[in-house]
CSV table of N, CA, C and O in Angstrom, one decimal:
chain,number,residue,atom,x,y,z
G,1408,UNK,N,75.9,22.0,-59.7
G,1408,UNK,CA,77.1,22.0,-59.0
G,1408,UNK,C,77.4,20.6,-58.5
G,1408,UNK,O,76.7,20.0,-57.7
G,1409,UNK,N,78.6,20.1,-59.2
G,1409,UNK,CA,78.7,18.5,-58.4
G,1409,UNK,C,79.0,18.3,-57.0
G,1409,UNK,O,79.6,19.3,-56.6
G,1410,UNK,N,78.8,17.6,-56.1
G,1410,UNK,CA,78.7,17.2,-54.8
G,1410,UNK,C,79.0,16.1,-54.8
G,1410,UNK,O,78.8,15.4,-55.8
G,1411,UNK,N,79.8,15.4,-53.4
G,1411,UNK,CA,80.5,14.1,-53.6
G,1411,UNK,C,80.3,14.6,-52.0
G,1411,UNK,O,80.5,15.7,-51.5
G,1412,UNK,N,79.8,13.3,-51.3
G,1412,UNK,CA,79.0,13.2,-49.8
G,1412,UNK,C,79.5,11.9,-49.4
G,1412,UNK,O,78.8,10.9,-49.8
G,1413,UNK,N,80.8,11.5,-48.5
G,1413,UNK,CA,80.8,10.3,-47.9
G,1413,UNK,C,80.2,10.2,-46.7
G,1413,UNK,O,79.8,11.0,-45.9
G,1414,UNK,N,80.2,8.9,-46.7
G,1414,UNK,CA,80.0,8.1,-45.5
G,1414,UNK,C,80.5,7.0,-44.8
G,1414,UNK,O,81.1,6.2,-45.5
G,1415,UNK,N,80.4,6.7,-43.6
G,1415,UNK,CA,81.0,5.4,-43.1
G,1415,UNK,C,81.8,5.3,-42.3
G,1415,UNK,O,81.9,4.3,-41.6
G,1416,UNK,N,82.8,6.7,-42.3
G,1416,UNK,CA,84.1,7.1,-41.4
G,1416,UNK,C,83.4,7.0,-39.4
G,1416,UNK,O,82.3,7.3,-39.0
G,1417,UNK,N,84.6,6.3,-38.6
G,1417,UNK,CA,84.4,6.5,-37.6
G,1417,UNK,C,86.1,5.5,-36.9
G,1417,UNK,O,87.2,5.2,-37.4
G,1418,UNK,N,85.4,5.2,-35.5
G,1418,UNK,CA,86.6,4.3,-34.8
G,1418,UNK,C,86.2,3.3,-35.0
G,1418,UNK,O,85.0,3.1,-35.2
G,1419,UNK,N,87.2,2.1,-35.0
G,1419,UNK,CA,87.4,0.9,-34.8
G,1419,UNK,C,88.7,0.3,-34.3
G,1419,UNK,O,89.8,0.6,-34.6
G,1420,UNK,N,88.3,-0.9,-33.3
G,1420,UNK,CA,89.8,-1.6,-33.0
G,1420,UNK,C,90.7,-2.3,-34.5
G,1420,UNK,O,90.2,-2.7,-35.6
G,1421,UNK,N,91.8,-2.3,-34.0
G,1421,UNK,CA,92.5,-2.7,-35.5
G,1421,UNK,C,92.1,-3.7,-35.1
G,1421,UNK,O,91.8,-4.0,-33.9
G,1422,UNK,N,92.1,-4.5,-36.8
G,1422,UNK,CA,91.6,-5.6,-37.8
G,1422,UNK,C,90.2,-5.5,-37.8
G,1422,UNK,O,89.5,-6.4,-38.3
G,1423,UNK,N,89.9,-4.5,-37.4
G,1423,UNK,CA,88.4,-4.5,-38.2
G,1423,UNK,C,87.9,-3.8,-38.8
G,1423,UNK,O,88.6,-2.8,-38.8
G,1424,UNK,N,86.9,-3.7,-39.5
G,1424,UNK,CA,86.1,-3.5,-40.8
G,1424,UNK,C,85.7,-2.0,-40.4
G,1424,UNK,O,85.5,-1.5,-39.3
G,1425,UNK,N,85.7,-1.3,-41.7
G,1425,UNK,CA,84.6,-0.1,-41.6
G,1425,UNK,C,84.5,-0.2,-43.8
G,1425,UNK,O,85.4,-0.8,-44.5
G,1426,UNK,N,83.6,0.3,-44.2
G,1426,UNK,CA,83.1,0.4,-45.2
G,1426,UNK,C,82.4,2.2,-45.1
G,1426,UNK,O,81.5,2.8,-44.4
G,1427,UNK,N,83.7,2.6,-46.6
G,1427,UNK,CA,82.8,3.9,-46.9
G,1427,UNK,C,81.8,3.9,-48.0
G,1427,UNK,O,81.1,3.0,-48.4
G,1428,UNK,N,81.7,4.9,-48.3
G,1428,UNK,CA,80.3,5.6,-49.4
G,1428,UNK,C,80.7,6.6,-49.8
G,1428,UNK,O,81.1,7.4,-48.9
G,1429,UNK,N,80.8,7.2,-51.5
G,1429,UNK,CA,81.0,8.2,-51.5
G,1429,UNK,C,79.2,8.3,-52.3
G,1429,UNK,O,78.6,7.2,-52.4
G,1430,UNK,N,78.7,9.2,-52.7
G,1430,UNK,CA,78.0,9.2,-53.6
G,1430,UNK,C,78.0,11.0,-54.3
G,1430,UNK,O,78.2,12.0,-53.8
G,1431,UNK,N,77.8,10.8,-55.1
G,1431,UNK,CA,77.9,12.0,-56.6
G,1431,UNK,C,76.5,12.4,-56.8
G,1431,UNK,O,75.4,11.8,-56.8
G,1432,UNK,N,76.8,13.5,-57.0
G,1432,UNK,CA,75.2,14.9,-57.4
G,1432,UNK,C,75.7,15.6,-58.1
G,1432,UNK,O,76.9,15.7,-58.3
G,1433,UNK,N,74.5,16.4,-58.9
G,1433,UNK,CA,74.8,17.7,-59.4
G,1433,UNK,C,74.9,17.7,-60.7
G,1433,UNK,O,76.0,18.1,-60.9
G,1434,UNK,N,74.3,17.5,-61.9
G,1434,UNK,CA,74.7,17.6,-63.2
G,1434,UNK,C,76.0,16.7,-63.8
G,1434,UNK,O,76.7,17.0,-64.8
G,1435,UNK,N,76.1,15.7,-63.0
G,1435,UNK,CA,77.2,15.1,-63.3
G,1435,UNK,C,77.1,14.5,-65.0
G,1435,UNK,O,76.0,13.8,-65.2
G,1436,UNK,N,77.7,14.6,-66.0
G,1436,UNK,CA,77.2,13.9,-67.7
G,1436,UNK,C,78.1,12.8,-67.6
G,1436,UNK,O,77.8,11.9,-68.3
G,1437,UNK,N,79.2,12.7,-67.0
G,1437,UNK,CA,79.7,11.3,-67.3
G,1437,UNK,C,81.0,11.5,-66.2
G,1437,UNK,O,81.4,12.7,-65.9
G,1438,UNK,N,81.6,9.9,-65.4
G,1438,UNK,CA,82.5,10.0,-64.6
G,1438,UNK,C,83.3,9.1,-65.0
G,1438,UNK,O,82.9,7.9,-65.2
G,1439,UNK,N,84.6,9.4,-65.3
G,1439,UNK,CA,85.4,8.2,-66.0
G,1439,UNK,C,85.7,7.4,-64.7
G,1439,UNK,O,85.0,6.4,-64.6
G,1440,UNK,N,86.6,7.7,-63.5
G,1440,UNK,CA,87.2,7.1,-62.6
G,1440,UNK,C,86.6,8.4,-60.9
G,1440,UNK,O,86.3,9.5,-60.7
G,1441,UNK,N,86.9,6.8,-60.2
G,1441,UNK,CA,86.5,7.3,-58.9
G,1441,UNK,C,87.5,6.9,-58.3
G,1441,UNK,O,88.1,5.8,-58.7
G,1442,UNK,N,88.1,7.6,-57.0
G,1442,UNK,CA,88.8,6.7,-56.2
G,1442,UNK,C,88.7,7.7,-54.9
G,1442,UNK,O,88.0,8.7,-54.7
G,1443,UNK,N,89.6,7.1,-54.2
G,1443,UNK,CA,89.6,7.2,-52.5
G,1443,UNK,C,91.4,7.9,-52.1
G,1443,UNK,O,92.5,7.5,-52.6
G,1444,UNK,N,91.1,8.8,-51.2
G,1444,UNK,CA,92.0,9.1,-50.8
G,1444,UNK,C,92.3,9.3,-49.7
G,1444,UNK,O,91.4,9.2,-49.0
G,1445,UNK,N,93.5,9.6,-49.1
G,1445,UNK,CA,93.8,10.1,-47.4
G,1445,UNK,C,95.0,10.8,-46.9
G,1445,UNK,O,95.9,10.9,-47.7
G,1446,UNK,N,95.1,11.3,-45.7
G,1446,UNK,CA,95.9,12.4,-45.3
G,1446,UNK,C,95.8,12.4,-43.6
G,1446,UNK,O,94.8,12.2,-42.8
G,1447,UNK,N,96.9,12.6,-43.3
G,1447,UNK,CA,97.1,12.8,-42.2
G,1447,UNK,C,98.2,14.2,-41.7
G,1447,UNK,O,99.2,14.5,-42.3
G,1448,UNK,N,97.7,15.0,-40.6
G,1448,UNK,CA,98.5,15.7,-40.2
G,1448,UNK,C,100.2,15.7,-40.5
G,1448,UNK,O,101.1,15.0,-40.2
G,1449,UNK,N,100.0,17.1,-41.2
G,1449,UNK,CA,101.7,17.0,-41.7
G,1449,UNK,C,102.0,16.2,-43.0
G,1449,UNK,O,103.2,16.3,-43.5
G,1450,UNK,N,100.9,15.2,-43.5
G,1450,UNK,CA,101.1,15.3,-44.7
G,1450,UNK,C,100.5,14.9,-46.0
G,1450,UNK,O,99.5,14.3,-45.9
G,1451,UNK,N,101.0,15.2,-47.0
G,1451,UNK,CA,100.0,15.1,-47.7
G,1451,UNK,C,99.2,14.0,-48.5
G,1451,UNK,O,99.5,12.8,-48.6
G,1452,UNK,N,98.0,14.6,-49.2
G,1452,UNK,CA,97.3,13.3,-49.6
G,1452,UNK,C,97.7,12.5,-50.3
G,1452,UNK,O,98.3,12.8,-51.3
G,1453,UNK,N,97.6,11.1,-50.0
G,1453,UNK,CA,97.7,10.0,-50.8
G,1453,UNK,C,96.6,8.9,-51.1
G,1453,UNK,O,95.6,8.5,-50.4
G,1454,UNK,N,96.9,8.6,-52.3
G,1454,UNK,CA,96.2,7.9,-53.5
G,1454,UNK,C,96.1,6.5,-52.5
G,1454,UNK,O,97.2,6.0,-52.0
G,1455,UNK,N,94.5,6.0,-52.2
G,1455,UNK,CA,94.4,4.9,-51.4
G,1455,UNK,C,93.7,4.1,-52.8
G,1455,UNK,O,94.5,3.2,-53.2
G,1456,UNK,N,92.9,4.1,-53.3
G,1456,UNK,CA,92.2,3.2,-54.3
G,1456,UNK,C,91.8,4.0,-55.2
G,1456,UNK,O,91.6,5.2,-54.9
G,1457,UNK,N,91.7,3.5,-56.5
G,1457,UNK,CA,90.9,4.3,-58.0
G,1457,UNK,C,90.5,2.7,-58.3
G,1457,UNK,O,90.9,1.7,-57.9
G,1458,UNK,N,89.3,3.3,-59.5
G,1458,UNK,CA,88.5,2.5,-60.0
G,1458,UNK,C,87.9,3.3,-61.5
G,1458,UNK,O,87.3,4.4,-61.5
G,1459,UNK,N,88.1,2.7,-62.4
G,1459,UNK,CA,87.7,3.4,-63.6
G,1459,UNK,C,86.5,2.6,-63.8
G,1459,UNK,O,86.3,1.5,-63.2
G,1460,UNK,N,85.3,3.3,-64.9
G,1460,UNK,CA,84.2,3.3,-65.4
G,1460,UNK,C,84.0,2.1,-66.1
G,1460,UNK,O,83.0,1.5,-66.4
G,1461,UNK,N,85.3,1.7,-66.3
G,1461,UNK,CA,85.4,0.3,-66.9
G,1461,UNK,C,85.6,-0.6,-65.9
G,1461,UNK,O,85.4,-1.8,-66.1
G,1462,UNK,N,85.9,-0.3,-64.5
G,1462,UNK,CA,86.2,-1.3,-63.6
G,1462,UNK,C,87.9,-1.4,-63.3
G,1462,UNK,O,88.2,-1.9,-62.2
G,1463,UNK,N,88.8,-1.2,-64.0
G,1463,UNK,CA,89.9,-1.3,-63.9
G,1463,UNK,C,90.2,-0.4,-62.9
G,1463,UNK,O,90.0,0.9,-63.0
G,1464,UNK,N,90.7,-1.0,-61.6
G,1464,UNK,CA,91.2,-0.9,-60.0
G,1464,UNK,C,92.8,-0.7,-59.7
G,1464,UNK,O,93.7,-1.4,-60.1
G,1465,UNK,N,93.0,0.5,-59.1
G,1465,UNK,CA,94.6,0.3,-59.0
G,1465,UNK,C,94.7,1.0,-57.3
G,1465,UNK,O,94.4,2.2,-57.1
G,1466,UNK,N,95.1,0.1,-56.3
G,1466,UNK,CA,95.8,-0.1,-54.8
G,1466,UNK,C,97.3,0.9,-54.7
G,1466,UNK,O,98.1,1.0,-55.7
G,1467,UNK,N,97.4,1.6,-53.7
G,1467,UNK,CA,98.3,1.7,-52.6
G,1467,UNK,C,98.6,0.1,-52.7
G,1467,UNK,O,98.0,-0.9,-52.9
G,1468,UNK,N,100.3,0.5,-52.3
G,1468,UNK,CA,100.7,-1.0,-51.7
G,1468,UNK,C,100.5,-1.4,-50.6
G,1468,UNK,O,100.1,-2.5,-50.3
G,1469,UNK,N,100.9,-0.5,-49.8
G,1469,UNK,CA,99.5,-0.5,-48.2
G,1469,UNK,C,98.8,-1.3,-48.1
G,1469,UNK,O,98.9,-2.3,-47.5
G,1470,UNK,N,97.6,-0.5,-49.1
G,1470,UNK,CA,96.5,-1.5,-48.4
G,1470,UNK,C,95.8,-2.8,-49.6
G,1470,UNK,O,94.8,-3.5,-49.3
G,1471,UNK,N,96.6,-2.9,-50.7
G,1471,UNK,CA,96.7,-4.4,-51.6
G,1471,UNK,C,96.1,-5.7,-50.7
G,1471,UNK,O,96.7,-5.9,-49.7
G,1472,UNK,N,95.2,-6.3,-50.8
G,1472,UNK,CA,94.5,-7.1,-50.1
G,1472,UNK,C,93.6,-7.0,-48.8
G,1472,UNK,O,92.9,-7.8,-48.3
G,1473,UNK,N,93.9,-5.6,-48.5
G,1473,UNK,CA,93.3,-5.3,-47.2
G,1473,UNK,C,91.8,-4.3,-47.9
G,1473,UNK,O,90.8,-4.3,-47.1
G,1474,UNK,N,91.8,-3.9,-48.5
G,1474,UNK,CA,90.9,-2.8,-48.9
G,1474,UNK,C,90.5,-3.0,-50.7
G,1474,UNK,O,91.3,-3.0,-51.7
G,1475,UNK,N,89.1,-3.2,-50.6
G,1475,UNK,CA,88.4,-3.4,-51.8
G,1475,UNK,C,87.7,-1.9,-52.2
G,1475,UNK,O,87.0,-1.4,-51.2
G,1476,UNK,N,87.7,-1.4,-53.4
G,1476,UNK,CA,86.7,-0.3,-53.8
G,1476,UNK,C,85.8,-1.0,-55.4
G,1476,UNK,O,86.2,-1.6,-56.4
G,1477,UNK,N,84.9,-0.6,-55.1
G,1477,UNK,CA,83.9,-0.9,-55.8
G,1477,UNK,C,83.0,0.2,-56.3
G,1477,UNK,O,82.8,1.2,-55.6
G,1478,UNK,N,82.1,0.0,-57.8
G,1478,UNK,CA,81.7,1.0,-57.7
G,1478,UNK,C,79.6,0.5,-58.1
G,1478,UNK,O,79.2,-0.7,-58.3
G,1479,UNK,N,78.9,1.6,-58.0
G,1479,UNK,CA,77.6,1.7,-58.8
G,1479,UNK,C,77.6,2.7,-59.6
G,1479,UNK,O,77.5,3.9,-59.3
G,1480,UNK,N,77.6,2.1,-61.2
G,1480,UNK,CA,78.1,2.7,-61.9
G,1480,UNK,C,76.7,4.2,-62.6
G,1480,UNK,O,76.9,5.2,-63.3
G,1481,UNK,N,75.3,3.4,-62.0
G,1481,UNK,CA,74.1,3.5,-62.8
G,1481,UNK,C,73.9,5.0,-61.8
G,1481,UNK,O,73.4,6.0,-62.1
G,1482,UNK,N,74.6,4.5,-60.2
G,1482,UNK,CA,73.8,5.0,-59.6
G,1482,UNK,C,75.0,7.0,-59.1
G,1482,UNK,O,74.6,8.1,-58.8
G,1483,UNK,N,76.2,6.4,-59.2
G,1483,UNK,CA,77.0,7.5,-59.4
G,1483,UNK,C,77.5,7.6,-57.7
G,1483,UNK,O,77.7,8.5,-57.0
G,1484,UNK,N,77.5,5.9,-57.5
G,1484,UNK,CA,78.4,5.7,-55.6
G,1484,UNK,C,79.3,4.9,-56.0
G,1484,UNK,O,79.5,4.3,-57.1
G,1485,UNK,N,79.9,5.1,-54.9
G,1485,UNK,CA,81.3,4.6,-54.8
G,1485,UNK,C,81.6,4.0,-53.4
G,1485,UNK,O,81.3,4.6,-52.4
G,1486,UNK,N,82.4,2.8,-53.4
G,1486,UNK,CA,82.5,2.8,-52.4
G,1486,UNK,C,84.0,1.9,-51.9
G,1486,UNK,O,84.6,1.3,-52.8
G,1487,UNK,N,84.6,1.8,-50.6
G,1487,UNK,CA,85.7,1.3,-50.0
G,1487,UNK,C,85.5,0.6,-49.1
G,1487,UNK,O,84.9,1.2,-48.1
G,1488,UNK,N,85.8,-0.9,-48.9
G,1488,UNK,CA,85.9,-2.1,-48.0
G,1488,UNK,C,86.9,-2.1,-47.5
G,1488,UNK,O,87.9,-2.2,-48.2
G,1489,UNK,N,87.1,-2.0,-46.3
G,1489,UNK,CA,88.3,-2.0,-45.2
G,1489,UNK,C,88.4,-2.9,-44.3
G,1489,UNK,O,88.1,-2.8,-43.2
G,1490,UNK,N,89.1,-4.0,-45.0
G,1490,UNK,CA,89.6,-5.2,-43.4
G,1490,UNK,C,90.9,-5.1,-43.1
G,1490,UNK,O,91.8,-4.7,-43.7
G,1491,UNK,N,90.7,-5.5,-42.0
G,1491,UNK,CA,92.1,-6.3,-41.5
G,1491,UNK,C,92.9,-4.6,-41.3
G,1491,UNK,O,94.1,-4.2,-41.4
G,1492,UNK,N,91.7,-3.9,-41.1
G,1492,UNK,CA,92.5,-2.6,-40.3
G,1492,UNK,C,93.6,-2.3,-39.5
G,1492,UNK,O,93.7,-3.0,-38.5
G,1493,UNK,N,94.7,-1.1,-39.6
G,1493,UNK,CA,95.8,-1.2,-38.8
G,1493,UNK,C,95.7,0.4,-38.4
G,1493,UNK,O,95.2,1.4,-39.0
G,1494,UNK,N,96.3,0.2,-37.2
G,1494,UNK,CA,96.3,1.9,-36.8
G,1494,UNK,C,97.1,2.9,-37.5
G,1494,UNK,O,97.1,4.0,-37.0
G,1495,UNK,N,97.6,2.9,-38.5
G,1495,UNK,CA,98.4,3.6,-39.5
G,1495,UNK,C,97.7,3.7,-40.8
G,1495,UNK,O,97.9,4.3,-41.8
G,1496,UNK,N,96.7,2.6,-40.2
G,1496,UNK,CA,95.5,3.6,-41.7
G,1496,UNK,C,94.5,4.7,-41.3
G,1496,UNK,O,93.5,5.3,-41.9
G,1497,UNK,N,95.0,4.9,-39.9
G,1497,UNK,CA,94.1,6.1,-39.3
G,1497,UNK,C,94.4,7.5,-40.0
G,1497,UNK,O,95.5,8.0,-40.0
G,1498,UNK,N,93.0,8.0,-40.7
G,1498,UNK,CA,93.4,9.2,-42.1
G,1498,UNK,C,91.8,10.1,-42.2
G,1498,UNK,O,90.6,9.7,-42.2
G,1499,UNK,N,92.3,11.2,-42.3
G,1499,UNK,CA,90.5,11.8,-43.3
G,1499,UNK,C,90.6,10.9,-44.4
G,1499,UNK,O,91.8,10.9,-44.9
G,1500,UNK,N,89.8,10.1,-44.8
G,1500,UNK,CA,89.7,9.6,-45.9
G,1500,UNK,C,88.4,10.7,-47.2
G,1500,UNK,O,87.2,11.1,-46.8
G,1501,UNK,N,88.9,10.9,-48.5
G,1501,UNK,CA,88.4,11.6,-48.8
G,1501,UNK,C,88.1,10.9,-50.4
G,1501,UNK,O,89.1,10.2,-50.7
G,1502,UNK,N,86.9,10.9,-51.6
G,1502,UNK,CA,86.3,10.1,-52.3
G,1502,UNK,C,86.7,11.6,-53.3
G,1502,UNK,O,86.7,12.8,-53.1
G,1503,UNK,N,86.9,11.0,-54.4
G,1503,UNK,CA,87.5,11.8,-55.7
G,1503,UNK,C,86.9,11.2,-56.7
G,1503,UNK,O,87.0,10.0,-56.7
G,1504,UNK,N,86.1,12.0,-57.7
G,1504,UNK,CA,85.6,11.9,-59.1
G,1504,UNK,C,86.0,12.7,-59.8
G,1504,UNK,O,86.1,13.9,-59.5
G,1505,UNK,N,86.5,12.2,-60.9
G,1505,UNK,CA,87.2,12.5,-62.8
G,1505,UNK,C,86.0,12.6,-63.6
G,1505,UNK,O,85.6,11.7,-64.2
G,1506,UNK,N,85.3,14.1,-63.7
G,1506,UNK,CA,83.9,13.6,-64.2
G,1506,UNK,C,83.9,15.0,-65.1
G,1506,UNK,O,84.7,15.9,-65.0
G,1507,UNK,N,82.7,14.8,-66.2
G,1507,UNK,CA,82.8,15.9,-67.0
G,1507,UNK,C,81.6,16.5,-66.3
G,1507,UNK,O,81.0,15.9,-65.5
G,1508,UNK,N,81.1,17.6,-66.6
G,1508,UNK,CA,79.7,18.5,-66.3
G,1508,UNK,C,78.8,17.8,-67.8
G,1508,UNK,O,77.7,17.4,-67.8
G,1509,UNK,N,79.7,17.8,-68.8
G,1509,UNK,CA,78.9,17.9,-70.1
G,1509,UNK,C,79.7,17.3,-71.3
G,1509,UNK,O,80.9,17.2,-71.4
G,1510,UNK,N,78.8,16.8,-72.3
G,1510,UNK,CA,79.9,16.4,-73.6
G,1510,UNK,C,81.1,17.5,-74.1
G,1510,UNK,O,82.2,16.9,-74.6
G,1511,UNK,N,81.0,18.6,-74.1
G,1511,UNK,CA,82.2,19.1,-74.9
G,1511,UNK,C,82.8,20.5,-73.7
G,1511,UNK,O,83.2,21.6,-73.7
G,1512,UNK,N,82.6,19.1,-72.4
G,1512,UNK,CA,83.3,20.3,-71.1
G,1512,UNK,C,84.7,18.8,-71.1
G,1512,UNK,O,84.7,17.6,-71.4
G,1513,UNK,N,85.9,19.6,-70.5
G,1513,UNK,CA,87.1,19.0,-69.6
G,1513,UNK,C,86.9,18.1,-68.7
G,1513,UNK,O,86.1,18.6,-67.9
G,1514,UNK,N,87.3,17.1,-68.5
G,1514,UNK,CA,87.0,16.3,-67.3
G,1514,UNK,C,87.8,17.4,-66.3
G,1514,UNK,O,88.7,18.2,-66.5
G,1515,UNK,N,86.9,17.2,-64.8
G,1515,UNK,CA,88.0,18.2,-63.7
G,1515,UNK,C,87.7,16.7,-62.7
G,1515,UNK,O,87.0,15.7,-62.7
G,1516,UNK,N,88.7,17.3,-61.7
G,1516,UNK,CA,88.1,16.9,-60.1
G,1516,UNK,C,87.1,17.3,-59.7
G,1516,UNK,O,86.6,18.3,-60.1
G,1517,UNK,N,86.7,16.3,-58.6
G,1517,UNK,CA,85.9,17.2,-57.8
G,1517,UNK,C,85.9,15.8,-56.1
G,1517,UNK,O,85.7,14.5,-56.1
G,1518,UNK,N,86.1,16.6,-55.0
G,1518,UNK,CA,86.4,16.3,-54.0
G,1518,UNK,C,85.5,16.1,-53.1
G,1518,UNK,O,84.5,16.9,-53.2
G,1519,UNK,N,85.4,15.2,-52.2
G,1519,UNK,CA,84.8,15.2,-51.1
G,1519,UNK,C,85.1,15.9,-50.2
G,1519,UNK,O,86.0,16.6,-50.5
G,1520,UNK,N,84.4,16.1,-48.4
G,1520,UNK,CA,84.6,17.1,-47.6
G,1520,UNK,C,85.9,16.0,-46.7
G,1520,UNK,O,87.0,16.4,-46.4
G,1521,UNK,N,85.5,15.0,-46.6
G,1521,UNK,CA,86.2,13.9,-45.9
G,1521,UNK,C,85.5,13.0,-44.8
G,1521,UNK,O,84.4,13.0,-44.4
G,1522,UNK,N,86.1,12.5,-44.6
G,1522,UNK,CA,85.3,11.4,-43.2
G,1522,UNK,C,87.0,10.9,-42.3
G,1522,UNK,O,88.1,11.0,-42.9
G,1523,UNK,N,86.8,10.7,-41.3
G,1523,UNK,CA,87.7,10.6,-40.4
G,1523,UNK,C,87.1,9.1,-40.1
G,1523,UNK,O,85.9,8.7,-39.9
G,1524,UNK,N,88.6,8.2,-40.2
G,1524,UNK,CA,88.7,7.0,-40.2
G,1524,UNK,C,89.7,7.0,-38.5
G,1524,UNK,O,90.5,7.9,-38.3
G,1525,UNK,N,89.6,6.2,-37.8
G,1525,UNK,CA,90.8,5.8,-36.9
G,1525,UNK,C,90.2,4.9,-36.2
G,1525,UNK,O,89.2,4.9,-35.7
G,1526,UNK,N,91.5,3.8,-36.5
G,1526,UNK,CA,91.9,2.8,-36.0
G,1526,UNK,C,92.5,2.8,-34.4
G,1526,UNK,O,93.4,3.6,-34.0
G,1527,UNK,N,92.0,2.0,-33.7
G,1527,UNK,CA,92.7,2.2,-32.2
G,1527,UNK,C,93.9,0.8,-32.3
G,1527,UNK,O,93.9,0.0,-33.3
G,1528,UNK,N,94.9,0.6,-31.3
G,1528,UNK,CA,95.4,-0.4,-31.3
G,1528,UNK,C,95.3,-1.3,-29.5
G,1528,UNK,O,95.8,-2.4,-29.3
């Protein structure tokens, strides 16, 4: 059963740093793309960072310069660099893998629980 476990979420004063972690379990056979996501009360999730297997990265206009994701590709983590934080990126932030179980299975999702990010001002 796949599993996706972050870490890193907590407070900080805006403009500064927090760094998540997602990392991947479970019979995972191959993950094309990983990315990051978030939500706040009342509404719904939005696409913060992806990263494919090849490396090819695509930003929120948001957070475009403010926030790097990177991945370990060997090791099946993932992760999100957060500077220059603003209180309006206060969100569950939640880590998404596009992964197959097996060679001749569908790629699906599969979600994280979340981590709570907030920014004070």
């Amino acid at each position: 059963q796949v599993q996706l476990v972050e870490s890193g979420g907590g407070l900080v004063q805006a403009g500064g740093s927090l760094r998540l972690s997602c990392a991947a379990s479970g019979g995972i056979f191959r993950i094309s793309a990983m990315g990051w996501y978030r939500q706040t009360p009342g509404n719904e999730r939005e696409l913060v960072a992806t990263i494919t297997s090849g490396g090819d990265t695509n930003y929120a206009e948001s957070v475009k310069g403010r926030f790097t994701i990177s991945r370990e590709n060997a090791n099946e983590r993932w992760f999100l660099q957060m500077n220059s934080l603003k209180p309006e990126d206060t969100a569950v932030y939640s880590c998404n893998a596009r992964a197959r179980v097996a060679w001749n299975r569908p790629a699906e999702d599969y979600w994280g629980q979340g981590t709570q990010v907030t920014v004070s001002s």
